[in-house]
Amino acid sequence: MTKLFNDPKTFMEDALVGFLDANARYAVGVPGGVVRASETPQGKVAVVVGGGSGHYPAFCGVVGPGFADGAVVGNIFTSPSTDDAYHVGKAAAQGGGLLFSTGNYAGDVMNFNLAQERLEAEGIRTRNVYVTDDVASASVQEKHKRRGIAGDFVVFKVAGAAAEAGLDLDEVERLAIKANEATRTMGVGLEGCTMPGADDKLFHVPAGKMGVGLGIHGEPGIAEEDLPPASELATLLLDRVLAEEPADSIKRVGAILNGLGATKYEELFVVWKTVSGLLKEKGYTVVDPEVGELVTSLDMAGVSLTLVYLDDELETYWTAPADTPAYKKGAAVAVGGPRRAALSEEDLKVEIAPGSAASARAGMLAVTALEAMAQAIRDAEDDLARMDAIAGDGDHGRGMVKGVTFAVEAAKSASDQGAGAAGVLAAAGDAWASKAGGTSGVLWGAALRSLGARLGDEAEQISATDVAAAVQAGADRIQELGKAQLGDKTMLDALLPFADALRQGVEGGKSLTEAWRAASQVATTKAGETAGLRPKVGRARPLAERSLGTPDPGATSLAMCTRVVVDVLAAAGKE
Ligand code: ADP
Ligand code: MG
């Protein structure tokens, strides 16, 4: 159990304050995460890593000379927001460009890609490399869909060392990609983890069993098998990792035997004894193995084995010195003095532009619609959480509540300052994306922003046709960012039919209210029908079979939101 906390809601923030105080020599806080406490040379590539919290020492524990320049810190098991990544990237960049690297999770990918877009637009060259080391999470044919687990550490280490050596952005990116391609991990879960404040673990592994193919966000293993003696477990892990040995392997490997948070170091050494013996027997040379906790999952019990198939170049950076809060090797030293002032919250305020009368009225109506959505989502929080816990990570209820609640607040404030539809919905979307975390948060946030942009701030009149086109623009943005198709079991399975039906209704001469009502019925039916689908994207994909029979949580909440807006439109007399 996670037992020590003040308020579960501020667990991560409290931990970060303590971390920064204890590691003031290495890191300072900036909005969204941390950057090195020492100045780095102008022109050095900045390597910024990140992801949700709950994985310490990943990710802020590896900020320092020889390793990362900064870490973006999300909530527990939740992707940081676009704003977070953007701010940390901006604070870390020193004129040599920026490499973002995170595990390959939809939420992280979208947020870091959006942050990349913004940084590039400001002239900061940015590259993103997503780690895909988990062999259990997809087949070789679908390698690009694999998750990043303990192999994150290898890729971050190689990229960090290459940047420290003064290589340019193209080279650092090339090496990060090469390290990722040479890295494989296989893990097993022995017991689930507990979110702070929760009274039960996110999942249980029955006595005498293990979950093969662990995730690091409280996802249960992909298959349940009998727990064998440590030596047989070591063999199983190694066989699985060696099964995908690259053709050009020179039989030199870096290795990580990683504990997930509640596995004793002694237990890890027992497993390592067999792994190392077998590797020697098979003719491998193991270079600088790491046995310990490098990427954890709160208090989860489990173990994973990572191998990185080395060549001279990868070996150089795998073995290079580093000096960070949680990982020290050889003699790495900070070269610069204390860091000049990093970004503060004050630097980040945005100005609100006033909208036309019609647009400001539409903005007010958007506030009312968001309030109605917030009420409905709060009432459904537990149901949505349960639905998401079947094959996902159980955070959909909380994420939606946080997102919509902060969106209402931001929308109100913008509307009170006279903003039009675009301003109100941009404020709402940005607040939603930055507070909700998770895949659905970033997609909802971006969709509201696009929907608002289509309505604009200056319209003299907003017609039902404009609203239908705006909803379509929101749906298009989700598709562009999330790259999901109809039938992939996502919120799009409710949203695309909704947008179609709305447009058809309006074109057929229905009032906005009536067209919306009919479309929301379509969305509701389509959301229910997702129960028969297998997820092809997102966190639920590795557990696709388990998800059969349960509707998609994101489609369900979306349909719910469309339903409550009917009454808002009717009350406003939207003909
Ligand atoms: P996370 O999956 O990051 O934990 P949530 O639990 O809040 O985020 O949201 C999960 C929902 O997000 C899914 O039920 C699905 O509807 C939606 N989703 C996931 N990936 C995508 C995607 N690529 N495109 C559209 N929607 C997606
Ligand atoms: Mg989820």
Coordinates of C-alpha atoms and ligand atoms in Angstrom, one line a residue:
M1 CA 0.0 0.0 0.0
T2 CA 1.0 3.6 -0.5
K3 CA 0.5 4.8 3.0
L4 CA 2.4 8.1 3.5
F5 CA 0.7 11.2 2.1
N6 CA -1.1 14.3 3.2
D7 CA -3.8 14.7 0.6
P8 CA -3.9 12.1 -2.1
K9 CA -4.7 14.9 -4.6
T10 CA -1.4 16.7 -3.9
F11 CA 0.7 13.6 -3.5
M12 CA 2.7 14.3 -6.6
E13 CA 3.2 18.0 -6.0
D14 CA 4.2 17.3 -2.4
A15 CA 6.7 14.7 -3.5
L16 CA 8.2 17.1 -6.1
V17 CA 8.8 19.8 -3.5
G18 CA 10.6 17.3 -1.3
F19 CA 12.6 16.0 -4.2
L20 CA 13.7 19.4 -5.3
D21 CA 14.7 20.4 -1.8
A22 CA 16.7 17.2 -1.3
N23 CA 18.3 17.5 -4.7
A24 CA 18.9 21.3 -5.0
R25 CA 22.4 20.5 -6.2
Y26 CA 21.0 18.9 -9.3
A27 CA 17.6 20.3 -10.2
V28 CA 15.4 23.3 -10.0
G29 CA 11.6 23.4 -10.5
V30 CA 10.0 25.1 -13.5
P31 CA 6.3 25.1 -14.5
G32 CA 5.7 21.5 -15.6
G33 CA 8.7 19.8 -14.2
V34 CA 12.4 20.3 -13.5
V35 CA 15.6 21.3 -15.2
R36 CA 19.3 21.0 -14.2
A37 CA 20.4 23.4 -11.5
S38 CA 23.6 24.1 -13.3
E39 CA 24.1 26.1 -16.5
T40 CA 25.0 24.0 -19.5
P41 CA 27.2 25.3 -22.4
Q42 CA 25.4 27.4 -25.1
G43 CA 24.8 25.2 -28.1
K44 CA 24.5 22.0 -26.2
V45 CA 21.6 19.8 -27.2
A46 CA 19.1 19.6 -24.4
V47 CA 17.7 16.2 -23.6
V48 CA 14.3 16.4 -21.9
V49 CA 12.7 13.2 -20.7
G50 CA 9.4 12.7 -19.0
G51 CA 6.1 11.0 -18.5
G52 CA 3.7 10.5 -15.6
S53 CA 4.9 10.2 -12.0
G54 CA 5.1 7.1 -9.9
H55 CA 8.1 5.7 -11.7
Y56 CA 10.9 7.2 -9.6
P57 CA 13.9 7.4 -10.3
A58 CA 12.3 7.9 -13.7
F59 CA 12.1 10.6 -14.6
C60 CA 13.3 13.5 -12.5
G61 CA 15.9 11.3 -10.8
V62 CA 18.0 11.3 -13.9
V63 CA 18.4 15.0 -14.4
G64 CA 22.1 16.0 -14.2
P65 CA 25.4 16.1 -16.0
G66 CA 25.8 13.2 -18.4
F67 CA 22.1 12.4 -18.4
A68 CA 18.9 14.5 -18.9
D69 CA 18.7 18.3 -19.0
G70 CA 15.2 18.3 -17.7
A71 CA 12.2 16.1 -16.9
V72 CA 8.6 16.9 -17.5
V73 CA 6.6 15.6 -14.6
G74 CA 3.0 14.5 -15.0
N75 CA 0.6 13.4 -12.4
I76 CA 0.7 9.8 -11.3
F77 CA 0.6 7.5 -14.3
T78 CA -0.7 10.3 -16.4
S79 CA 1.0 12.1 -19.3
P80 CA 2.2 15.6 -18.6
S81 CA 0.3 18.2 -20.6
T82 CA 1.4 20.0 -23.7
D83 CA 2.0 23.1 -21.6
D84 CA 4.2 21.2 -19.2
A85 CA 6.4 19.7 -22.0
Y86 CA 6.6 23.0 -23.7
H87 CA 7.6 24.9 -20.6
V88 CA 10.3 22.4 -19.5
G89 CA 11.6 22.2 -23.1
K90 CA 11.8 25.9 -23.3
A91 CA 13.5 26.3 -20.0
A92 CA 16.0 23.5 -20.9
A93 CA 16.9 24.5 -24.4
Q94 CA 20.3 26.3 -24.8
G95 CA 20.5 27.0 -28.5
G96 CA 21.5 23.6 -29.6
G97 CA 18.0 22.2 -30.1
L98 CA 16.0 19.9 -28.0
L99 CA 15.4 16.1 -27.9
F100 CA 12.3 15.0 -26.1
S101 CA 12.1 11.4 -25.2
T102 CA 9.3 9.5 -23.4
G103 CA 7.8 6.0 -23.4
N104 CA 5.5 5.3 -26.3
Y105 CA 2.1 6.1 -24.8
A106 CA -0.7 7.8 -26.8
G107 CA -1.0 10.6 -24.2
D108 CA 2.7 11.3 -24.0
V109 CA 3.1 11.1 -27.8
M110 CA 0.3 13.6 -28.5
N111 CA 1.4 16.0 -25.8
F112 CA 5.1 16.0 -26.6
N113 CA 4.3 16.3 -30.4
L114 CA 2.1 19.3 -29.7
A115 CA 4.8 20.8 -27.5
Q116 CA 7.3 20.1 -30.4
E117 CA 5.0 22.0 -32.8
R118 CA 4.9 25.0 -30.5
L119 CA 8.7 25.0 -29.8
E120 CA 9.5 24.6 -33.5
A121 CA 7.2 27.6 -34.2
E122 CA 9.3 29.6 -31.9
G123 CA 12.5 28.6 -33.6
I124 CA 13.6 25.9 -31.1
R125 CA 14.6 22.8 -33.2
T126 CA 12.9 19.9 -31.5
R127 CA 13.0 16.1 -32.1
N128 CA 10.9 13.5 -30.4
V129 CA 11.9 9.9 -29.8
Y130 CA 9.4 7.4 -28.2
V131 CA 10.7 4.3 -26.5
T132 CA 9.2 1.0 -27.6
D133 CA 11.2 -1.7 -25.7
D134 CA 8.3 -3.8 -24.2
V135 CA 8.3 -7.0 -26.3
A136 CA 5.2 -8.3 -24.7
S137 CA 3.0 -5.3 -25.7
A138 CA 2.9 -5.9 -29.4
S139 CA 4.3 -8.3 -32.0
V140 CA 7.5 -7.7 -34.0
Q141 CA 5.3 -6.7 -37.0
E142 CA 3.7 -4.0 -34.9
K143 CA 6.9 -2.9 -33.1
H144 CA 6.0 0.8 -33.4
K145 CA 3.0 0.1 -31.1
R146 CA 5.1 -1.3 -28.3
R147 CA 5.1 0.5 -24.9
G148 CA 8.2 2.0 -23.3
I149 CA 9.1 0.4 -19.9
A150 CA 12.5 0.0 -18.3
G151 CA 14.2 0.5 -21.7
D152 CA 13.3 4.2 -21.3
F153 CA 16.4 4.3 -19.1
V154 CA 18.7 3.0 -21.8
V155 CA 17.5 5.4 -24.5
F156 CA 17.6 8.4 -22.1
K157 CA 21.0 7.5 -20.9
V158 CA 22.5 7.1 -24.4
A159 CA 20.9 10.3 -25.6
G160 CA 21.9 12.2 -22.5
A161 CA 25.5 11.1 -22.8
A162 CA 25.7 11.8 -26.5
A163 CA 24.4 15.4 -25.9
E164 CA 26.9 15.8 -23.1
A165 CA 29.7 14.8 -25.4
G166 CA 28.7 17.7 -27.7
L167 CA 27.1 15.9 -30.5
D168 CA 24.6 17.9 -32.6
L169 CA 20.8 17.4 -32.6
D170 CA 20.8 15.1 -35.7
E171 CA 23.4 12.8 -34.0
V172 CA 21.7 12.8 -30.6
E173 CA 18.4 11.9 -32.3
R174 CA 20.1 9.2 -34.4
L175 CA 21.7 7.6 -31.3
A176 CA 18.4 7.8 -29.4
I177 CA 16.6 6.0 -32.2
K178 CA 19.5 3.5 -32.5
A179 CA 19.4 2.8 -28.8
N180 CA 15.7 2.3 -28.9
E181 CA 16.0 -0.2 -31.8
A182 CA 18.7 -2.1 -29.9
T183 CA 16.7 -2.4 -26.7
R184 CA 14.2 -5.1 -25.6
T185 CA 12.5 -5.6 -22.3
M186 CA 10.3 -8.4 -20.9
G187 CA 8.8 -8.2 -17.4
V188 CA 6.4 -10.0 -15.0
G189 CA 4.2 -8.5 -12.4
L190 CA 3.9 -10.2 -9.0
E191 CA 1.5 -7.8 -7.3
G192 CA -0.4 -4.6 -8.2
C193 CA 0.3 -1.1 -6.9
T194 CA -1.9 1.2 -4.9
M195 CA -2.7 4.8 -5.9
P196 CA -2.2 7.2 -2.9
G197 CA -5.5 7.3 -1.0
A198 CA -7.0 4.2 -2.7
D199 CA -8.1 1.4 -0.5
D200 CA -7.1 -1.4 -2.8
K201 CA -4.5 -2.2 -5.4
L202 CA -5.2 -1.4 -9.0
F203 CA -5.0 -5.2 -9.7
H204 CA -4.2 -8.4 -7.8
V205 CA -2.0 -11.3 -8.9
P206 CA -3.4 -14.5 -7.3
A207 CA -1.0 -16.3 -5.0
G208 CA 1.4 -18.6 -6.9
K209 CA 0.8 -16.7 -10.2
M210 CA 2.5 -14.0 -12.1
G211 CA 1.3 -11.5 -14.7
V212 CA 3.5 -12.0 -17.7
G213 CA 4.1 -8.9 -19.8
L214 CA 3.8 -6.3 -17.1
G215 CA 2.9 -2.6 -17.6
I216 CA 4.2 0.2 -15.5
H217 CA 0.9 2.0 -14.9
G218 CA -0.9 -0.5 -12.9
E219 CA -1.9 -2.5 -16.0
P220 CA -2.2 -6.2 -15.2
G221 CA 0.1 -8.6 -17.0
I222 CA -1.0 -9.7 -20.5
A223 CA -1.2 -13.4 -19.5
E224 CA -1.4 -15.1 -16.1
E225 CA 0.9 -18.0 -15.5
D226 CA 2.2 -20.1 -12.6
L227 CA 5.0 -18.4 -10.7
P228 CA 8.1 -20.6 -11.2
P229 CA 11.3 -20.6 -9.1
A230 CA 13.5 -17.6 -9.6
S231 CA 15.9 -19.4 -11.9
E232 CA 13.1 -20.5 -14.2
L233 CA 11.7 -17.0 -14.2
A234 CA 15.2 -15.7 -15.2
T235 CA 15.3 -18.1 -18.1
L236 CA 11.8 -17.1 -19.2
L237 CA 12.7 -13.4 -19.2
L238 CA 16.0 -14.0 -21.0
D239 CA 14.6 -16.3 -23.6
R240 CA 11.9 -13.8 -24.5
V241 CA 14.4 -10.9 -24.8
L242 CA 17.0 -13.0 -26.7
A243 CA 14.3 -14.2 -29.1
E244 CA 14.5 -10.9 -30.9
E245 CA 18.3 -10.5 -31.1
P246 CA 19.3 -8.3 -34.0
A247 CA 21.0 -10.0 -36.9
D248 CA 24.1 -7.9 -36.5
S249 CA 24.5 -8.5 -32.7
I250 CA 28.2 -8.7 -31.6
K251 CA 27.1 -10.4 -28.4
R252 CA 27.9 -7.5 -26.2
V253 CA 25.0 -6.3 -24.2
G254 CA 24.1 -3.7 -21.6
A255 CA 21.5 -5.0 -19.1
I256 CA 19.0 -3.8 -16.6
L257 CA 17.3 -6.1 -14.1
N258 CA 14.7 -3.7 -12.9
G259 CA 12.6 -3.8 -9.7
L260 CA 9.1 -2.3 -10.0
G261 CA 9.0 -0.7 -6.5
A262 CA 8.2 -3.5 -4.1
T263 CA 10.7 -6.2 -5.1
K264 CA 13.7 -6.5 -2.8
Y265 CA 17.2 -5.9 -4.2
E266 CA 18.2 -9.3 -2.8
E267 CA 15.4 -10.9 -4.8
L268 CA 16.7 -9.1 -7.9
F269 CA 20.2 -10.4 -7.3
V270 CA 18.9 -13.9 -7.0
V271 CA 17.3 -13.6 -10.5
W272 CA 20.3 -11.8 -11.9
K273 CA 22.6 -14.7 -10.8
T274 CA 20.8 -16.9 -13.3
V275 CA 20.5 -14.3 -16.0
S276 CA 24.2 -13.5 -15.9
G277 CA 25.2 -17.1 -15.8
L278 CA 23.0 -18.0 -18.8
L279 CA 24.3 -15.0 -20.8
K280 CA 27.9 -16.1 -20.2
E281 CA 27.1 -19.6 -21.1
K282 CA 25.6 -18.4 -24.4
G283 CA 28.7 -16.4 -25.2
Y284 CA 27.6 -12.9 -24.3
T285 CA 29.7 -10.2 -22.6
V286 CA 27.6 -8.1 -20.3
V287 CA 28.7 -4.5 -20.1
D288 CA 27.9 -2.5 -16.9
P289 CA 24.7 -4.3 -15.8
E290 CA 22.3 -2.4 -13.6
V291 CA 20.4 -4.4 -11.0
G292 CA 18.0 -2.2 -9.1
E293 CA 15.1 0.1 -9.4
L294 CA 15.3 2.4 -12.4
V295 CA 11.7 2.6 -13.7
T296 CA 9.2 1.7 -11.0
S297 CA 5.4 1.6 -10.8
L298 CA 4.6 2.9 -7.3
D299 CA 4.6 0.0 -4.9
M300 CA 4.1 -2.7 -7.6
A301 CA 6.0 -6.0 -7.1
G302 CA 7.6 -7.3 -10.2
V303 CA 10.8 -7.6 -12.3
S304 CA 11.8 -6.9 -15.8
L305 CA 14.9 -7.7 -17.8
T306 CA 16.2 -5.3 -20.4
L307 CA 19.0 -5.9 -22.8
V308 CA 20.6 -3.4 -25.1
Y309 CA 22.6 -4.9 -28.0
L310 CA 25.7 -2.8 -28.1
D311 CA 28.1 -1.7 -30.7
D312 CA 31.1 0.5 -30.1
E313 CA 29.1 3.7 -30.3
L314 CA 26.3 2.6 -28.1
E315 CA 28.7 1.1 -25.6
T316 CA 30.5 4.5 -25.4
Y317 CA 27.4 6.3 -24.3
W318 CA 26.0 3.4 -22.2
T319 CA 29.1 3.5 -20.1
A320 CA 29.7 7.2 -20.1
P321 CA 29.8 9.1 -16.7
A322 CA 26.7 10.6 -15.2
D323 CA 25.9 12.5 -12.0
T324 CA 22.2 12.7 -11.2
P325 CA 20.1 12.4 -8.0
A326 CA 19.4 8.7 -8.5
Y327 CA 22.1 7.5 -10.8
K328 CA 25.8 8.2 -10.6
K329 CA 28.6 6.7 -12.6
G330 CA 32.3 7.7 -13.0
A331 CA 33.2 11.3 -12.8
A332 CA 30.7 13.5 -14.5
V333 CA 30.8 17.1 -13.5
A334 CA 28.6 20.2 -14.0
V335 CA 30.6 22.7 -16.1
G336 CA 28.5 25.9 -15.6
G337 CA 27.6 27.9 -12.6
P338 CA 24.1 28.1 -11.1
R339 CA 21.4 28.3 -13.7
R340 CA 20.1 31.7 -14.7
A341 CA 16.4 32.3 -13.8
A342 CA 14.2 29.7 -15.4
L343 CA 10.6 30.2 -16.5
S344 CA 8.1 31.3 -13.8
E345 CA 4.3 31.1 -13.8
E346 CA 4.2 34.9 -14.3
D347 CA 6.0 34.5 -17.7
L348 CA 3.2 32.3 -18.9
K349 CA 0.0 34.5 -18.6
V350 CA -2.1 34.8 -21.8
E351 CA -4.1 37.8 -22.9
I352 CA -7.8 37.5 -23.8
A353 CA -9.0 39.3 -26.9
P354 CA -12.6 40.6 -26.8
G355 CA -15.1 39.0 -29.2
S356 CA -18.0 40.4 -31.2
A357 CA -21.4 40.5 -29.6
A358 CA -22.6 37.3 -31.3
S359 CA -19.4 35.5 -30.6
A360 CA -19.4 36.6 -27.0
R361 CA -23.0 35.2 -26.6
A362 CA -21.9 32.0 -28.2
G363 CA -19.0 32.0 -25.7
M364 CA -21.5 32.3 -22.8
L365 CA -23.5 29.5 -24.1
A366 CA -20.4 27.4 -24.3
V367 CA -19.8 28.1 -20.6
T368 CA -23.3 26.9 -19.8
A369 CA -22.9 23.8 -21.9
L370 CA -19.6 23.0 -20.2
E371 CA -21.2 23.4 -16.8
A372 CA -23.9 20.9 -17.7
M373 CA -21.2 18.5 -18.9
A374 CA -19.3 19.0 -15.7
Q375 CA -22.3 18.0 -13.6
A376 CA -23.0 14.9 -15.7
I377 CA -19.4 13.8 -15.7
R378 CA -19.1 14.3 -11.9
D379 CA -22.2 12.1 -11.4
A380 CA -20.7 9.4 -13.7
E381 CA -17.1 9.5 -12.4
D382 CA -17.2 6.1 -10.7
D383 CA -18.9 4.4 -13.6
L384 CA -16.3 5.8 -16.0
A385 CA -13.5 4.8 -13.8
R386 CA -14.7 1.2 -13.5
M387 CA -15.2 1.0 -17.3
D388 CA -11.6 2.2 -17.9
A389 CA -10.2 -0.2 -15.3
I390 CA -11.3 -3.2 -17.3
A391 CA -8.7 -2.9 -19.9
G392 CA -7.2 0.6 -19.4
D393 CA -5.8 2.2 -16.3
G394 CA -9.0 3.3 -14.4
D395 CA -8.3 7.1 -14.6
H396 CA -10.9 8.1 -17.1
G397 CA -13.5 9.2 -14.5
R398 CA -11.0 11.3 -12.6
G399 CA -9.4 12.7 -15.7
M400 CA -12.7 13.8 -17.2
V401 CA -13.8 15.4 -13.9
K402 CA -10.6 17.3 -13.6
G403 CA -10.6 18.3 -17.2
V404 CA -14.1 19.6 -17.4
T405 CA -14.0 21.3 -14.0
F406 CA -10.9 23.3 -14.9
A407 CA -12.4 24.0 -18.3
V408 CA -15.5 25.5 -16.8
E409 CA -13.4 27.8 -14.6
A410 CA -11.2 28.9 -17.5
A411 CA -14.1 29.4 -19.8
K412 CA -16.0 31.5 -17.3
S413 CA -13.1 33.7 -16.6
A414 CA -12.5 34.2 -20.4
S415 CA -16.2 34.9 -21.0
D416 CA -16.3 37.3 -18.1
Q417 CA -13.5 39.2 -19.8
G418 CA -15.6 39.5 -23.0
A419 CA -13.9 36.7 -25.0
G420 CA -15.7 35.3 -28.0
A421 CA -16.4 31.7 -28.8
A422 CA -12.8 31.1 -30.0
G423 CA -11.3 32.7 -26.9
V424 CA -13.6 30.9 -24.5
L425 CA -13.1 27.5 -26.0
A426 CA -9.4 28.0 -26.4
A427 CA -9.1 28.8 -22.7
A428 CA -11.4 25.8 -21.9
G429 CA -9.5 23.4 -24.1
D430 CA -6.1 24.5 -22.8
A431 CA -7.2 24.1 -19.2
W432 CA -8.8 20.8 -19.9
A433 CA -5.7 19.4 -21.6
S434 CA -3.4 20.7 -19.0
K435 CA -5.3 19.5 -15.9
A436 CA -7.0 16.3 -17.1
G437 CA -3.9 14.4 -18.2
G438 CA -4.4 11.2 -20.1
T439 CA -5.1 10.7 -23.7
S440 CA -8.7 11.8 -23.6
G441 CA -7.7 15.0 -21.9
V442 CA -5.3 16.2 -24.6
L443 CA -7.8 15.2 -27.3
W444 CA -10.8 16.9 -25.7
G445 CA -8.6 20.0 -25.1
A446 CA -7.4 20.2 -28.7
A447 CA -10.9 19.5 -30.0
L448 CA -12.5 22.3 -28.0
R449 CA -9.8 24.6 -29.3
S450 CA -10.4 23.7 -32.9
L451 CA -14.1 23.8 -32.5
G452 CA -13.8 27.4 -31.1
A453 CA -11.3 28.4 -33.8
R454 CA -13.9 27.4 -36.5
L455 CA -16.5 29.6 -34.8
G456 CA -14.0 32.5 -34.4
D457 CA -14.2 35.6 -32.3
E458 CA -15.5 38.0 -34.8
A459 CA -18.7 36.5 -36.4
E460 CA -21.7 38.7 -36.7
Q461 CA -23.9 35.7 -36.5
I462 CA -23.4 32.0 -35.8
S463 CA -25.7 29.6 -37.6
A464 CA -26.5 26.0 -37.0
T465 CA -24.4 25.2 -40.0
D466 CA -21.4 26.9 -38.4
V467 CA -21.9 24.9 -35.2
A468 CA -22.1 21.6 -37.2
A469 CA -18.9 22.6 -39.1
A470 CA -17.2 23.5 -35.8
V471 CA -18.0 20.1 -34.3
Q472 CA -16.6 18.5 -37.4
A473 CA -13.4 20.6 -37.0
G474 CA -13.1 19.3 -33.4
A475 CA -13.5 15.7 -34.6
D476 CA -11.0 16.2 -37.4
R477 CA -8.4 17.5 -34.9
I478 CA -8.9 14.4 -32.7
Q479 CA -8.3 12.2 -35.7
E480 CA -5.3 14.1 -36.8
L481 CA -3.7 14.0 -33.4
G482 CA -4.7 10.5 -32.2
K483 CA -4.5 8.8 -35.6
A484 CA -7.4 6.5 -34.8
Q485 CA -9.9 5.3 -37.3
L486 CA -13.6 4.6 -37.0
G487 CA -13.9 1.1 -35.3
D488 CA -10.7 1.4 -33.3
K489 CA -12.8 1.6 -30.1
T490 CA -12.2 5.2 -29.1
M491 CA -14.3 8.3 -28.6
L492 CA -14.3 8.8 -32.4
D493 CA -16.8 5.9 -32.7
A494 CA -19.3 8.2 -31.0
L495 CA -18.0 11.6 -32.2
L496 CA -17.8 11.0 -35.9
P497 CA -21.3 9.6 -36.2
F498 CA -22.4 12.5 -34.0
A499 CA -20.8 15.1 -36.3
D500 CA -22.3 13.4 -39.4
A501 CA -25.8 13.3 -37.9
L502 CA -25.6 16.9 -36.7
R503 CA -24.6 18.1 -40.2
Q504 CA -27.3 16.1 -41.9
G505 CA -29.9 17.3 -39.4
V506 CA -29.0 20.9 -40.0
E507 CA -28.8 20.5 -43.7
G508 CA -32.2 18.8 -43.6
G509 CA -33.6 22.0 -42.1
K510 CA -33.8 20.9 -38.4
S511 CA -33.2 23.5 -35.7
L512 CA -29.8 23.3 -34.0
T513 CA -31.5 21.9 -30.9
E514 CA -33.4 19.2 -32.8
A515 CA -30.5 18.3 -35.0
W516 CA -28.3 18.1 -31.8
R517 CA -30.9 16.0 -30.0
A518 CA -31.1 13.4 -32.9
A519 CA -27.3 13.4 -33.2
S520 CA -26.8 12.8 -29.5
Q521 CA -29.1 9.8 -29.8
V522 CA -26.9 8.5 -32.6
A523 CA -23.8 9.1 -30.4
T524 CA -25.3 7.2 -27.5
T525 CA -26.2 4.2 -29.6
K526 CA -22.8 4.2 -31.2
A527 CA -21.0 4.5 -27.9
G528 CA -23.0 1.5 -26.6
E529 CA -22.0 -0.5 -29.7
T530 CA -18.3 -0.1 -29.0
A531 CA -18.8 -2.9 -26.5
G532 CA -18.5 -5.3 -29.4
L533 CA -15.2 -3.8 -30.6
R534 CA -11.6 -4.6 -29.7
P535 CA -9.4 -1.5 -29.0
K536 CA -6.8 -0.9 -31.7
V537 CA -5.1 2.1 -30.1
G538 CA -4.6 3.6 -26.6
R539 CA -3.8 2.0 -23.3
A540 CA -6.5 -0.6 -23.6
R541 CA -5.0 -2.1 -26.8
P542 CA -2.7 -4.6 -25.1
L543 CA -5.7 -6.0 -23.2
A544 CA -8.0 -6.0 -26.2
E545 CA -9.8 -9.2 -25.4
R546 CA -10.6 -8.2 -21.9
S547 CA -12.2 -5.0 -23.2
L548 CA -14.8 -7.0 -25.3
G549 CA -18.2 -6.6 -23.9
T550 CA -17.5 -3.3 -22.2
P551 CA -18.1 0.0 -24.1
D552 CA -15.3 2.4 -24.6
P553 CA -15.0 4.8 -21.7
G554 CA -14.1 7.8 -23.9
A555 CA -17.0 7.2 -26.3
T556 CA -19.4 6.7 -23.4
S557 CA -18.4 10.0 -21.7
L558 CA -18.5 11.8 -25.0
A559 CA -22.0 10.7 -25.8
M560 CA -23.0 11.7 -22.3
C561 CA -21.7 15.2 -22.8
T562 CA -23.6 15.5 -26.1
R563 CA -26.8 14.5 -24.4
V564 CA -26.7 17.1 -21.6
V565 CA -26.1 19.9 -24.1
V566 CA -29.5 19.3 -25.7
D567 CA -31.2 20.9 -22.8
V568 CA -28.8 23.8 -22.8
L569 CA -29.5 24.5 -26.4
A570 CA -33.3 24.1 -25.9
A571 CA -33.2 26.5 -23.0
A572 CA -31.3 29.0 -25.1
G573 CA -34.0 28.7 -27.8
K574 CA -31.5 27.6 -30.4
E575 CA -33.8 27.2 -33.4
Ligands
ADP1 P1 -5.6 7.2 -20.9 O1 -6.0 6.2 -21.9 O2 -4.4 8.0 -21.2 O3 -5.6 6.7 -19.5 P2 -8.3 8.2 -20.5 O4 -8.5 7.0 -19.7 O5 -8.7 9.5 -19.9 O6 -6.8 8.3 -21.0 O7 -9.1 8.1 -21.9 C1 -9.2 6.9 -22.5 C2 -10.1 7.1 -23.7 O8 -9.3 7.9 -24.7 C3 -10.4 5.8 -24.5 O9 -11.5 5.2 -24.0 C4 -10.6 6.3 -25.9 O10 -12.0 6.8 -26.1 C5 -9.8 7.6 -26.0 N1 -8.6 7.4 -26.8 C6 -7.5 6.8 -26.6 N2 -6.6 6.8 -27.6 C7 -7.2 7.5 -28.6 C8 -6.9 7.9 -29.9 N3 -5.7 7.6 -30.4 N4 -7.8 8.7 -30.6 C9 -9.0 9.0 -30.1 N5 -9.4 8.6 -28.8 C10 -8.5 7.9 -28.1
MG2 MG -7.3 5.7 -18.7

